[in-house]
Coordinates of C-alpha atoms and ligand atoms in Angstrom, one line a residue:
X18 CA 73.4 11.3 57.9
X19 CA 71.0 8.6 58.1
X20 CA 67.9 9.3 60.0
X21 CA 65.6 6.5 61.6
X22 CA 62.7 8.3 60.9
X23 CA 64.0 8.1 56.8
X24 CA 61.7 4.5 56.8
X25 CA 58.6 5.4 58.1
X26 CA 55.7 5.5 55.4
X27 CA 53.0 6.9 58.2
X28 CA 52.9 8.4 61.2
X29 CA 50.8 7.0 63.8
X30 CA 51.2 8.1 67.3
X31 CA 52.9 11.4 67.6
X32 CA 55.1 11.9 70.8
X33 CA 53.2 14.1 72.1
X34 CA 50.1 11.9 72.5
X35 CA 52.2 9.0 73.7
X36 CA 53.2 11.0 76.3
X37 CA 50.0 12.6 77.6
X38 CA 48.5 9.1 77.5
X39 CA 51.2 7.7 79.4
X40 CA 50.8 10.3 82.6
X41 CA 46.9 9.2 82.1
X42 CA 47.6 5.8 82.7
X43 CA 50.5 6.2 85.7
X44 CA 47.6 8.4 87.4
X45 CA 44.7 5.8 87.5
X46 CA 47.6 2.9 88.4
X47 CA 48.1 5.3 90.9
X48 CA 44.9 5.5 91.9
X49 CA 43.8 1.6 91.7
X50 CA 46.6 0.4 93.6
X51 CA 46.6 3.1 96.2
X52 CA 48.0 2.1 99.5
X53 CA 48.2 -2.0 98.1
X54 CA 51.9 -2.9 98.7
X55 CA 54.0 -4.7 97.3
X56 CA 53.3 -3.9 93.7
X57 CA 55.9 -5.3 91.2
X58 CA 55.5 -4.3 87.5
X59 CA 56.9 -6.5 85.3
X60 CA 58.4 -5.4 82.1
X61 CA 58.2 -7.7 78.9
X62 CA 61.7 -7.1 77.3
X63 CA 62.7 -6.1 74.9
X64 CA 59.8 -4.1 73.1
X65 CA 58.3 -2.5 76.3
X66 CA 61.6 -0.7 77.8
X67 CA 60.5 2.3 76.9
X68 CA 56.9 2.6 77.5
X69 CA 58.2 1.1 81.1
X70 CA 60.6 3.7 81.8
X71 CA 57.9 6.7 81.0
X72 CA 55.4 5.3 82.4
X73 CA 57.1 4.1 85.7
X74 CA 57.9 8.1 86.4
X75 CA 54.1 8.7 86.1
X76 CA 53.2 6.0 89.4
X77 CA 53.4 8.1 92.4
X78 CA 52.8 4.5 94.6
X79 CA 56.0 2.4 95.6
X80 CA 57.3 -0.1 93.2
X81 CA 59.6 -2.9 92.5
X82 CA 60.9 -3.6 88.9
X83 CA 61.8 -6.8 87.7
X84 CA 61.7 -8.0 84.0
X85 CA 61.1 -10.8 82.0
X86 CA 62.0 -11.8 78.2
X87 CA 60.1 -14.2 76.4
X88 CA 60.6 -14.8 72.6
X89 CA 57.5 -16.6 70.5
X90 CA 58.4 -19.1 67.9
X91 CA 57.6 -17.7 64.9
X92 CA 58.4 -15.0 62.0
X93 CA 59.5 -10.9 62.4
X94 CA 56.2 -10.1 62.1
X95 CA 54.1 -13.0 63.3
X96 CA 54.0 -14.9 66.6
X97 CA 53.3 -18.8 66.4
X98 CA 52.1 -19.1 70.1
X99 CA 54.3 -20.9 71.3
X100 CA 56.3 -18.9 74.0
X101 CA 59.6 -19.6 75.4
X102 CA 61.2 -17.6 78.3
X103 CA 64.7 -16.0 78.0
X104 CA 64.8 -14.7 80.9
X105 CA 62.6 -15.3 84.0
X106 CA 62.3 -12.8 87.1
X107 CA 64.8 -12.4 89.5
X108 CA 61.8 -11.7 92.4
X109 CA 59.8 -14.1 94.1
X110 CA 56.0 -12.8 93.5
X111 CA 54.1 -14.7 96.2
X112 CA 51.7 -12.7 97.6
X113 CA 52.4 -9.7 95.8
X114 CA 50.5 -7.6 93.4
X115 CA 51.8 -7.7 89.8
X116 CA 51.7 -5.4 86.8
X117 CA 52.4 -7.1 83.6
X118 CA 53.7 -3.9 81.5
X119 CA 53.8 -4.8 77.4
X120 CA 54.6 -3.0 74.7
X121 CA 52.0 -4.6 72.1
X122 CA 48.7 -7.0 72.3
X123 CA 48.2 -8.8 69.0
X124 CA 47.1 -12.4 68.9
X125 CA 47.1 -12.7 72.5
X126 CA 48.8 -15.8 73.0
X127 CA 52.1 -14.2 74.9
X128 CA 50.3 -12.1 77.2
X129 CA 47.7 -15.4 77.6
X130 CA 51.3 -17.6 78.6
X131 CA 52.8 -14.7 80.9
X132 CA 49.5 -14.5 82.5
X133 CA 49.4 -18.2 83.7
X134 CA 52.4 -18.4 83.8
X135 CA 52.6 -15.7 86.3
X136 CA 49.3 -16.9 88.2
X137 CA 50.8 -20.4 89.0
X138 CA 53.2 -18.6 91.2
X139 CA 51.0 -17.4 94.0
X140 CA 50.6 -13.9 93.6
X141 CA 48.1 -11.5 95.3
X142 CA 47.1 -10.4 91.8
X143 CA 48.2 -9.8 88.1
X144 CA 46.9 -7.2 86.1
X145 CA 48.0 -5.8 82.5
X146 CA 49.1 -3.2 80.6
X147 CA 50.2 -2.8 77.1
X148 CA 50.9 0.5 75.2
X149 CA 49.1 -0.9 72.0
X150 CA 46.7 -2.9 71.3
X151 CA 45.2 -4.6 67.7
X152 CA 41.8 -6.2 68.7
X153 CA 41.2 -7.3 65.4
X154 CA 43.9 -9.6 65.7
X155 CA 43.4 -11.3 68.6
X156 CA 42.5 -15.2 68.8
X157 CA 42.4 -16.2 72.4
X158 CA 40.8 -14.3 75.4
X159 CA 42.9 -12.0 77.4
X160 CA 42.1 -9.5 79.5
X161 CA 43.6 -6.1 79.2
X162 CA 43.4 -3.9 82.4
X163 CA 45.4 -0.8 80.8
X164 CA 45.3 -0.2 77.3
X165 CA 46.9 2.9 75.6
X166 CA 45.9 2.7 72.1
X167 CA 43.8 0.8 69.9
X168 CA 45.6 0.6 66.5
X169 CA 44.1 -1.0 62.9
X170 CA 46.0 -4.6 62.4
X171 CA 49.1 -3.2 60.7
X172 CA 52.3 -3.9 61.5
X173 CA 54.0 -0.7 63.9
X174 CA 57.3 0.5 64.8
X175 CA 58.5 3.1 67.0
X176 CA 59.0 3.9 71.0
X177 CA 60.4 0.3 72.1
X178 CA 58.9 -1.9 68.9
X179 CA 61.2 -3.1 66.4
X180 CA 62.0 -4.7 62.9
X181 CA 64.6 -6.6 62.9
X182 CA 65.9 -5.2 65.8
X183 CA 65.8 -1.9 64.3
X184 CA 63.4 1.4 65.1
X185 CA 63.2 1.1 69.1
X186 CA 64.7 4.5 69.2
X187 CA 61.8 6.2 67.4
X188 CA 60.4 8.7 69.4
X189 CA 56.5 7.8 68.2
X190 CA 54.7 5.1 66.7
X191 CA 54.8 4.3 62.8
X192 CA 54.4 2.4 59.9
X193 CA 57.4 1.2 58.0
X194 CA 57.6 2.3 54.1
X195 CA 57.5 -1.2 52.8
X196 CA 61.2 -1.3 51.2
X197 CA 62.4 -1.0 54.9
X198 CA 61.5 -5.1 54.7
X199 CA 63.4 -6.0 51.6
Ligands
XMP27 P1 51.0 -11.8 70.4 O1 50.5 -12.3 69.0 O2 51.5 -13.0 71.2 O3 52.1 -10.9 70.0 O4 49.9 -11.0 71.1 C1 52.8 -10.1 70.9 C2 54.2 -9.8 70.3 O5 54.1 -9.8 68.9 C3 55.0 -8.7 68.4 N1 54.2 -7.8 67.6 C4 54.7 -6.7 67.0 N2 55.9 -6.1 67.1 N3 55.1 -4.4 65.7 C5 56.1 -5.0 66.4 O6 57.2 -4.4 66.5 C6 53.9 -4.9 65.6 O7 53.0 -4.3 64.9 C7 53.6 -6.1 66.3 N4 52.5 -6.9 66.4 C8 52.9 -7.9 67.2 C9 55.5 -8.1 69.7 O8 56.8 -8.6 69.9 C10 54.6 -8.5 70.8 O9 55.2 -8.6 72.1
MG28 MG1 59.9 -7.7 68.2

């Protein structure tokens, strides 16, 4: 049988940590928002699906879910910066709080174009959360109101983030051996 795992040069994030960090950050969501209604958390398809559905179970506060897919021009591995939508919410966010949920930060420039994109349509507020982040990488200003890890500027896999469409269903976060991209 072939395993999905069979690819991975380096482990990461282990599951375990993922998931202690995840009930971390759905307590001081929690928390923040409190008794603020309305809150909508927005998950960035396709790469955050999985992050979204853990960490949604760990926000004791009232939610709506809505999604939206964007794809940047650009490479596999390497964004361009410019950002198109695939698919746009179905919910009308004036006036409501929003939660931006990603999967990854790297340049900047998607979360940059969700985030005014987002503003321009009235709401009460919109905050951020990604499940990694590379801050080496980054070339314009974002800011990043949840963060679960930092990781060094190498290219990940693993718990939602793909190759090729490939290695969402990894349990963790790792590092591709590099004849996985030939
Ligand atoms: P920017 O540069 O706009 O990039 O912040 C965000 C998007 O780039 C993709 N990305 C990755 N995908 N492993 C992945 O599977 C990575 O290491 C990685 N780095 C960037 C991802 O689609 C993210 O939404
Ligand atoms: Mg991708």
């Amino acid at each position: 049988m072939v395993a999905v795992g069979n690819d991975i040069q380096e482990k990461l994030i282990s599951e375990a940590e993922i998931q202690e960090k995840v009930k971390e950050l759905g307590k001081r969501i929690s928390g923040d928002y409190g008794d603020a209604e309305n809150l909508i958390v927005v998950g960035i398809l396709k790469g955050a699906i999985i992050f979204l559905s853990d960490l949604v179970r760990e926000i004791t506060i009232p939610i709506n879910l809505d999604f939206m897919a964007v794809s940047s021009y650009g490479t596999n591995i390497h964004s361009s910066g410019a950002v198109r939508i695939l698919k746009d919410l179905e919910v009308d966010i004036e006036d409501k709080h929003v939660l931006i949920v990603e999967d990854i930060v790297d340049t900047g420039l998607t979360l940059k174009y969700l985030l005014e994109n987002l503003k321009s349509r009235s709401p009460k507020s919109v905050k951020t959360c990604t499940l990694l982040d590379k801050p080496e990488r980054r070339t314009v200003g974002v800011k990043v109101d949840y963060n679960g890890f930092n990781i060094p500027d190498r290219f990940v896999v693993g718990y939602g983030l793909d190759y090729a469409e490939r290695y969402r269903n990894l349990p963790y976060i790792g590092v591709l051996k590099p004849k996985a991209y030939e």
